[in-house]
Every structure is written in C-alpha cells, then in structure tokens.
mmCIF file of C-alpha atoms in Angstrom:
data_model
loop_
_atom_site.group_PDB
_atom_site.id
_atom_site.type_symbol
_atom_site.label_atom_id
_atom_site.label_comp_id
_atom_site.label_asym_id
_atom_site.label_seq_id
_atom_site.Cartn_x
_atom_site.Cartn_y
_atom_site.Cartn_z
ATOM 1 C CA UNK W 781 102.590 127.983 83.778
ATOM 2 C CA UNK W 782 105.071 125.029 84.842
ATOM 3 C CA UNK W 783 107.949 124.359 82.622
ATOM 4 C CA UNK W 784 110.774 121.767 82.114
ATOM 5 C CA UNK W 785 113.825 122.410 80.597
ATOM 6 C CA UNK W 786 116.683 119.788 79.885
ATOM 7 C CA UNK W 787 119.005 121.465 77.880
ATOM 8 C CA UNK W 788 121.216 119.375 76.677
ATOM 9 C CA UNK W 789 119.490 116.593 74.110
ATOM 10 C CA UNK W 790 122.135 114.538 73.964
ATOM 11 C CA UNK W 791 125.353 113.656 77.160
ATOM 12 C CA UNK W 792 128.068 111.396 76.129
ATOM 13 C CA UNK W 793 130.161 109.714 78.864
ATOM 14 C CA UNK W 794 132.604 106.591 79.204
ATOM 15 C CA UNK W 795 131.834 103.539 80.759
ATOM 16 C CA UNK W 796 133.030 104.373 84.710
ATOM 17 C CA UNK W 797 132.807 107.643 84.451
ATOM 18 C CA UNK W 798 130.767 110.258 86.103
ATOM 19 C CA UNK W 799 126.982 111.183 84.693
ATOM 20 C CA UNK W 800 125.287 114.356 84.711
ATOM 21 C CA UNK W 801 122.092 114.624 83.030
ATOM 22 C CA UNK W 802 120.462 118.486 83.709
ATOM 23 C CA UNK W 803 117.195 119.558 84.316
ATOM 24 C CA UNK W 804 114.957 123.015 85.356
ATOM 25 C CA UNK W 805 112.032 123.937 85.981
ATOM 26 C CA UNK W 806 109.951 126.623 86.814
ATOM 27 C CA UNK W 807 106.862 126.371 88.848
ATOM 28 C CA UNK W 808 104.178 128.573 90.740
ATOM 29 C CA UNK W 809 104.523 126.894 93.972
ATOM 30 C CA UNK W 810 106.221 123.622 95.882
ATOM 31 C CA UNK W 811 107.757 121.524 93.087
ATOM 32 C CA UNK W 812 107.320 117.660 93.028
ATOM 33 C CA UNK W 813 110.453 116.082 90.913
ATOM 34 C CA UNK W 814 110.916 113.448 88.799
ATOM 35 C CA UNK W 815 113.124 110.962 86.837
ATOM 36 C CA UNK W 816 112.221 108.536 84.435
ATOM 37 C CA UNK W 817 113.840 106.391 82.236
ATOM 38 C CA UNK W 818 112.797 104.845 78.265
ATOM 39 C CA UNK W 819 114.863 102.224 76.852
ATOM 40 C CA UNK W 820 113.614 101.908 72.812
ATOM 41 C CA UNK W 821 109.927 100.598 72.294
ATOM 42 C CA UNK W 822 109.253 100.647 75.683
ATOM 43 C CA UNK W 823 107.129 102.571 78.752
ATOM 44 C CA UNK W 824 108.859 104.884 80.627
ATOM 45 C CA UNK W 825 110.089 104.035 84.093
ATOM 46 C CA UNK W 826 110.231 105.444 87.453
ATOM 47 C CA UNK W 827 113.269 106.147 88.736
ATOM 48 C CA UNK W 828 113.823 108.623 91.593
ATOM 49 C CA UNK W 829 111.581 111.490 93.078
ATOM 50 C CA UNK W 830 111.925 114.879 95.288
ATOM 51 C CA UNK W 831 108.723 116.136 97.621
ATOM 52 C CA UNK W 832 110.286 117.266 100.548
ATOM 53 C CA UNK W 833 113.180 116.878 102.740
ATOM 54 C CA UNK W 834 117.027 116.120 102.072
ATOM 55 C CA UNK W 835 117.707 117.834 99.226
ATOM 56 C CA UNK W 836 119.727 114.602 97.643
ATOM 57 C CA UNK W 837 117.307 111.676 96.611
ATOM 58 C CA UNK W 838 118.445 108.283 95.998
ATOM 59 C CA UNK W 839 117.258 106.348 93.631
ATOM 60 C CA UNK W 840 117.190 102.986 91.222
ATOM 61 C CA UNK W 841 120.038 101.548 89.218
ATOM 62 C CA UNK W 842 122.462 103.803 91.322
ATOM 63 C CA UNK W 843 121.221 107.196 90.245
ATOM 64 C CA UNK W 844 121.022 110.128 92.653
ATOM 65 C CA UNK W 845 119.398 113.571 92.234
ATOM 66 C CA UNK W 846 120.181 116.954 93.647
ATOM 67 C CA UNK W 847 117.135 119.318 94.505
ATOM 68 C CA UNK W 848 118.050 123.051 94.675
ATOM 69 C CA UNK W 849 115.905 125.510 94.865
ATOM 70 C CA UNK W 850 117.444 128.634 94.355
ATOM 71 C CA UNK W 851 118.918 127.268 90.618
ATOM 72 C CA UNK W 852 115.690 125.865 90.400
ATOM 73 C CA UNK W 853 117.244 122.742 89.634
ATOM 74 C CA UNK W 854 116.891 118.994 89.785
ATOM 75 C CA UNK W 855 120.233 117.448 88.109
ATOM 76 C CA UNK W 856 120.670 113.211 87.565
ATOM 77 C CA UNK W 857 123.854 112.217 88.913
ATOM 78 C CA UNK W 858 125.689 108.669 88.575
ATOM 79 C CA UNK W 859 129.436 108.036 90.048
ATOM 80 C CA UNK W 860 130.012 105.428 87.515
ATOM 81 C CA UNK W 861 128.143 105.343 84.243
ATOM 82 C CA UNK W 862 127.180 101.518 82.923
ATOM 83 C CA UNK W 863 127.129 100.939 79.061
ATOM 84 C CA UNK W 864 123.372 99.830 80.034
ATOM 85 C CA UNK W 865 122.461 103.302 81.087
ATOM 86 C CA UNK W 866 122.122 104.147 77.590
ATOM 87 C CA UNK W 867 118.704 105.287 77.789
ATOM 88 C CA UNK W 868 116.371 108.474 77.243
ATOM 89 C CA UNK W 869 116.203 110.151 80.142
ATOM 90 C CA UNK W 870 113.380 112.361 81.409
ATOM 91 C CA UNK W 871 112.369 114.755 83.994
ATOM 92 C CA UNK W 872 109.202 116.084 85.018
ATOM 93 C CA UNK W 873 107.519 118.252 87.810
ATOM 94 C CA UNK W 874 104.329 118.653 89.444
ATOM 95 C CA UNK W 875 103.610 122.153 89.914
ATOM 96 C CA UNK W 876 101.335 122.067 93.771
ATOM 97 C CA UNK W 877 100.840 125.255 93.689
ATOM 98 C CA UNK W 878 99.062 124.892 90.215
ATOM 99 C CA UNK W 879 95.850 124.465 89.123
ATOM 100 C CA UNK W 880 95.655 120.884 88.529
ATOM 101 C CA UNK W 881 99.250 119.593 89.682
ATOM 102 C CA UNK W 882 99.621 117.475 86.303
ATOM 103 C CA UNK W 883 102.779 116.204 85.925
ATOM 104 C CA UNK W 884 104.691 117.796 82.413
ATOM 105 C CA UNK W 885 107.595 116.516 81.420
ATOM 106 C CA UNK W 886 110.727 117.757 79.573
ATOM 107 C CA UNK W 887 112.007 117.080 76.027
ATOM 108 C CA UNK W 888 114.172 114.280 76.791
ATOM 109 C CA UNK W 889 118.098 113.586 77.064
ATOM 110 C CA UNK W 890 119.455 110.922 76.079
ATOM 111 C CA UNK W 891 122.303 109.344 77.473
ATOM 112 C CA UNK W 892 125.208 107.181 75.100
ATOM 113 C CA UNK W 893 127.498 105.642 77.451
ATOM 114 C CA UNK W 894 130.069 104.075 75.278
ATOM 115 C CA UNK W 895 132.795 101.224 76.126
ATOM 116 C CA UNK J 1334 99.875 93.603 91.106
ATOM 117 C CA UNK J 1335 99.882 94.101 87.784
ATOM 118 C CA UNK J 1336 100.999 97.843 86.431
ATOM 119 C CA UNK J 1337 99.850 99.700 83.558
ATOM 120 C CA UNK J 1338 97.741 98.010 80.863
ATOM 121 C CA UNK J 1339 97.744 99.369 77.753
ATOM 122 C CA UNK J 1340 96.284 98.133 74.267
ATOM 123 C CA UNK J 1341 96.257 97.477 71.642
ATOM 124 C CA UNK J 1342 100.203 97.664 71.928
ATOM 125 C CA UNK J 1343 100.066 98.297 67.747
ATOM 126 C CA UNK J 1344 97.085 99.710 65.725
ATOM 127 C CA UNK J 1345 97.177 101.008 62.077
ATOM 128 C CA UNK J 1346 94.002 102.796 61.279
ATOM 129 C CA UNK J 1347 93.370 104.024 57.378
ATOM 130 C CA UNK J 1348 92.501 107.847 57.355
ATOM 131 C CA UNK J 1349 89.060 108.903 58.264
ATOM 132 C CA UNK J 1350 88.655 105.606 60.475
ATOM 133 C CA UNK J 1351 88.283 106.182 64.629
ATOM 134 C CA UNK J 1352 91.326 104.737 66.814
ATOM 135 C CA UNK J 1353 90.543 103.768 70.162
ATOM 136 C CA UNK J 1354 93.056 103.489 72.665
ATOM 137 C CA UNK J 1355 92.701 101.681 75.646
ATOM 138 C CA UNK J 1356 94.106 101.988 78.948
ATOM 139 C CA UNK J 1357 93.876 100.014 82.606
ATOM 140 C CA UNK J 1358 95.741 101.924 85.684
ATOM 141 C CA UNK J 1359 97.215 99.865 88.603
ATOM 142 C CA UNK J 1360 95.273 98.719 90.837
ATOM 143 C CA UNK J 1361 94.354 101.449 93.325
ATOM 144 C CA UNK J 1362 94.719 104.379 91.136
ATOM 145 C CA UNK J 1363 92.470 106.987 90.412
ATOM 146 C CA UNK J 1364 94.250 109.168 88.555
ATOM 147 C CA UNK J 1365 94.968 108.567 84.894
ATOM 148 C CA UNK J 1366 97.394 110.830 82.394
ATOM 149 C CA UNK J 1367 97.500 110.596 78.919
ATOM 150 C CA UNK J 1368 100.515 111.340 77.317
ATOM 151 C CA UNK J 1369 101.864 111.082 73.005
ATOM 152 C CA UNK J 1370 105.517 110.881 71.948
ATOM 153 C CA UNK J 1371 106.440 111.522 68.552
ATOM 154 C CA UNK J 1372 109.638 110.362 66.775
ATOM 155 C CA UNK J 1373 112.760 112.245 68.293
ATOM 156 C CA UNK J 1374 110.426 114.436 70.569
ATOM 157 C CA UNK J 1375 109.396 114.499 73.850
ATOM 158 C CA UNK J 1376 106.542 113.387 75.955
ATOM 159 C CA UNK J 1377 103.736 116.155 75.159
ATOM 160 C CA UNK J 1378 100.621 116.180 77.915
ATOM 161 C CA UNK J 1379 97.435 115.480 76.717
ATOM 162 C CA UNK J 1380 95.146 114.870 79.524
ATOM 163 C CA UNK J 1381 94.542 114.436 83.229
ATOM 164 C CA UNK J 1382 91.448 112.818 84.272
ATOM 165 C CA UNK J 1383 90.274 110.848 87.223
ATOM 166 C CA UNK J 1384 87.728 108.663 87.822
ATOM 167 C CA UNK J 1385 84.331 110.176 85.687
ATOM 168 C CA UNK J 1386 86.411 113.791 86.014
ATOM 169 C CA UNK J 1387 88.479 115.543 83.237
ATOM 170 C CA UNK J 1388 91.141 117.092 85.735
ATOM 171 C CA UNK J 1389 92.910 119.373 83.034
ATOM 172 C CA UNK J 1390 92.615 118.589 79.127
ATOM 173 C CA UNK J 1391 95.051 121.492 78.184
ATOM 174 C CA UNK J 1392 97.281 119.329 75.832
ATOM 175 C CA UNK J 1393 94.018 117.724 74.002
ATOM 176 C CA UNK J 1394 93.584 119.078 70.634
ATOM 177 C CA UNK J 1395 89.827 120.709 70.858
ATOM 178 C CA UNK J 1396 88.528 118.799 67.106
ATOM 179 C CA UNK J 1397 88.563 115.061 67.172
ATOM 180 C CA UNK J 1398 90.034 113.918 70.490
ATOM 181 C CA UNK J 1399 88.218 112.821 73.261
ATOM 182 C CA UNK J 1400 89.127 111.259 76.633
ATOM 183 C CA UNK J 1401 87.290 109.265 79.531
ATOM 184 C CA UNK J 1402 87.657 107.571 82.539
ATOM 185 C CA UNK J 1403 84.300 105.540 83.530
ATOM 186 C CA UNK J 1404 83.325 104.920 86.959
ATOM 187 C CA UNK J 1405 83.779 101.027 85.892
ATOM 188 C CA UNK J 1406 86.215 99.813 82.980
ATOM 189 C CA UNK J 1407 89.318 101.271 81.598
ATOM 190 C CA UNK J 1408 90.164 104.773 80.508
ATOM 191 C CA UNK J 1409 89.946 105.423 76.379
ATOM 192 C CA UNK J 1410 91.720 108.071 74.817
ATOM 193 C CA UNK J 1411 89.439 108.591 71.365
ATOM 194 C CA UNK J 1412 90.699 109.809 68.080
ATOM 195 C CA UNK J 1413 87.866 110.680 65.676
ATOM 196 C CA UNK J 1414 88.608 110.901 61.343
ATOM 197 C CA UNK J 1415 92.738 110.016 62.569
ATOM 198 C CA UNK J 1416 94.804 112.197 60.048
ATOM 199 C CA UNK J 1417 98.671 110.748 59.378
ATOM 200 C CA UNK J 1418 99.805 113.019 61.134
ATOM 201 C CA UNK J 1419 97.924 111.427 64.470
ATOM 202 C CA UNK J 1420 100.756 108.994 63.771
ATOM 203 C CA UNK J 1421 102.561 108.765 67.232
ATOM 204 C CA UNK J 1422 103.419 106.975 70.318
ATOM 205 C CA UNK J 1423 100.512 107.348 72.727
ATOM 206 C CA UNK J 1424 100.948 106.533 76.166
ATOM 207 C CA UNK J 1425 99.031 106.500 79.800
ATOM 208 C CA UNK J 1426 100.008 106.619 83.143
ATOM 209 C CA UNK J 1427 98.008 106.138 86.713
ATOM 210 C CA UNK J 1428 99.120 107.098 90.449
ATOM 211 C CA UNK J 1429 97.287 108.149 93.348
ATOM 212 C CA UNK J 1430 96.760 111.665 94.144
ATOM 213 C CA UNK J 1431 100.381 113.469 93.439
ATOM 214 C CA UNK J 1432 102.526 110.830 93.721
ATOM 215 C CA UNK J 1433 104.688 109.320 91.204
ATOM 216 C CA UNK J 1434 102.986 107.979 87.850
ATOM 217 C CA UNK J 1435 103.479 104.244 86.067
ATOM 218 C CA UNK J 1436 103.315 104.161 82.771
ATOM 219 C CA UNK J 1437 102.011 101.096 80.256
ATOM 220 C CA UNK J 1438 104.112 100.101 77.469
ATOM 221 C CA UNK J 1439 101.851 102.638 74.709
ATOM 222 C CA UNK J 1440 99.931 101.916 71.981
ATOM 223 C CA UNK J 1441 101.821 102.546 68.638
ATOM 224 C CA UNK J 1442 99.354 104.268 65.859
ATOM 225 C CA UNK J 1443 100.083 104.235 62.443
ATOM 226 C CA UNK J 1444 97.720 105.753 60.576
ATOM 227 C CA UNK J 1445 97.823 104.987 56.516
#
C-alpha cells in the first residue's frame, strides 16, 4: 500500500535562512509528488509537483523540491526562509502503479520561521 | 474560474442529527476526493469518487458515512446519527485524471 512519511512534525529556522522540510514515500509503481501548503482555518494549497523529468521541481513562493528515487525521497527546499512561510506543510503521492492512484497525504510539518 | 466550493463553511449538528456536507469541484473536473483533518493531525483519506463512480472508499468508515458524486449537482459527503467524535475538519478536493488536486476551504463540524 502507498505511504507518506514526514518525519519531523515540527522544523524551526530563522528568517534568511535555509529550509528543509522532509518527506518519503513508498509506492508500488511510478510516484506522482506533491506539496501543499495550510495557513490556519484555511484549504490547503498547491504548491509544487514531480511526474516525470528533471529531478528538481520549481515551484510557488520560491520553494523547490528534490525527487530521488533511490532514497525514495521528495524533500521541500527554500534558500531563504520568510517569517510568512510559517505554515503546515504537506506532502502527498499518487501511487500509478496502484489500484486507484488516490492521492494520500502525510501527517503534516509545520514550519515556524521566526524573526 | 472559480475553484473549490465548499459549504456550509461551519455546521454544528446535535448528536443523532444527519450532517450534510456539500462540495462543488472546479470547473472541468471529474474527479472529487474527500478528505477530514482533525485537531493537530493530518489529512486522513476518505474517499475517491468520480462522476456517478466510487473510485476507492478505503478511508470511509463502513456505518454511517456515505459519499456521492451525481451526474448533475455537487458531490455530498453524508454523515448519518453524527457522534462528537465526527467532530473534525472535513475537506474536498477535484482535479482531472492524476493531476494535481484543489482543495475548498472545508466545512467545520461541530457536533454537540
């Protein structure tokens, strides 16, 4: 069955610095990634994807994602973190070599960016 | 092009009652996923369907929920005799086949 992990629940970074935000997964077949971001009492939003290609995607607000496969890995990257990136960050995967290709998504990280 | 429409955004049901959530894609799609967050947890699948199919209901719970998505109209994610602890963020997305999904802003159930 198809699996997210994001193991940390919580990254704390200062303003300017570098963001990381983790995720794995494990899947039966070709993975379709995914970011999204929830700011409090709100939707989620889309933020970048990976289906095929260069393994770094490029995304909205400035974030960037790394695909690789053989960590089975899809990290969230950010040169220089914004107090406003304080957010809950999520990743999720389609699994097309499932049964259904839903899209499952992992527990969450968020992300405190402080001044 | 307006994106996800969910309501109501807030609904407080007693226990016993029926909650009915409601749920328009974007325009184009025909694939809806339902999706409930509870306080300090994640995003826990509930349902795939698309348009008059269930794709995958593996997240539903098998007593009291329910889920469509009519040929015509919105999708409605049904809660039958709502318990407290139904209490929970409750939200849908739509995309087209495998793409990326857009979420609505959820509907927030309280149930009393």
């Amino acid at each position: 069955a198809q699996s997210v992990a994001q193991p940390e629940d919580q990254v704390n970074v200062a303003e300017g610095n570098p963001l990381t935000v983790k995720c794995t997964y494990s899947v039966s077949g070709n993975p379709y990634l995914f970011w999204y971001v929830q700011y409090p009492n709100r939707g989620l939003q889309f933020l970048l994807k990976y289906i095929t290609g260069d393994n770094l995607v490029k995304g909205s607000y400035g974030f960037e994602a790394e695909f690789n496969k053989s960590q089975t890995s899809f990290h969230l990257k950010k040169p220089s973190a914004l107090v406003s990136d304080s957010a809950l960050y999520f990743c999720a995967v389609r699994d097309m070599g499932g049964a259904t290709n839903k899209l499952i998504f992992g527990t969450g990280t968020l992300l405190a960016v402080q001044p | 092009n307006a994106g996800v429409m969910q309501n109501p955004r807030h609904l407080v049901r007693r226990r016993g009652q029926e909650a009915r959530l409601r749920c328009s894609p974007m325009k184009g799609h025909s694939h809806v996923y339902w999706y409930r967050q509870l306080p300090e947890e994640g995003l826990k699948f509930m349902v795939y369907l698309q348009k008059e199919n269930i794709i995958d209901e593996s997240g539903m719970p098998k007593e009291r929920f329910s889920a469509e998505f009519p040929k015509e109209g919105p999708s409605i994610l049904r809660i039958q005799q709502v318990v407290r602890g139904d209490s929970a963020a409750y939200f849908c997305a739509s995309s087209l086949l495998n793409t990326e999904a857009f979420f609505g802003q959820g509907t927030r159930l309280t149930v009393v």
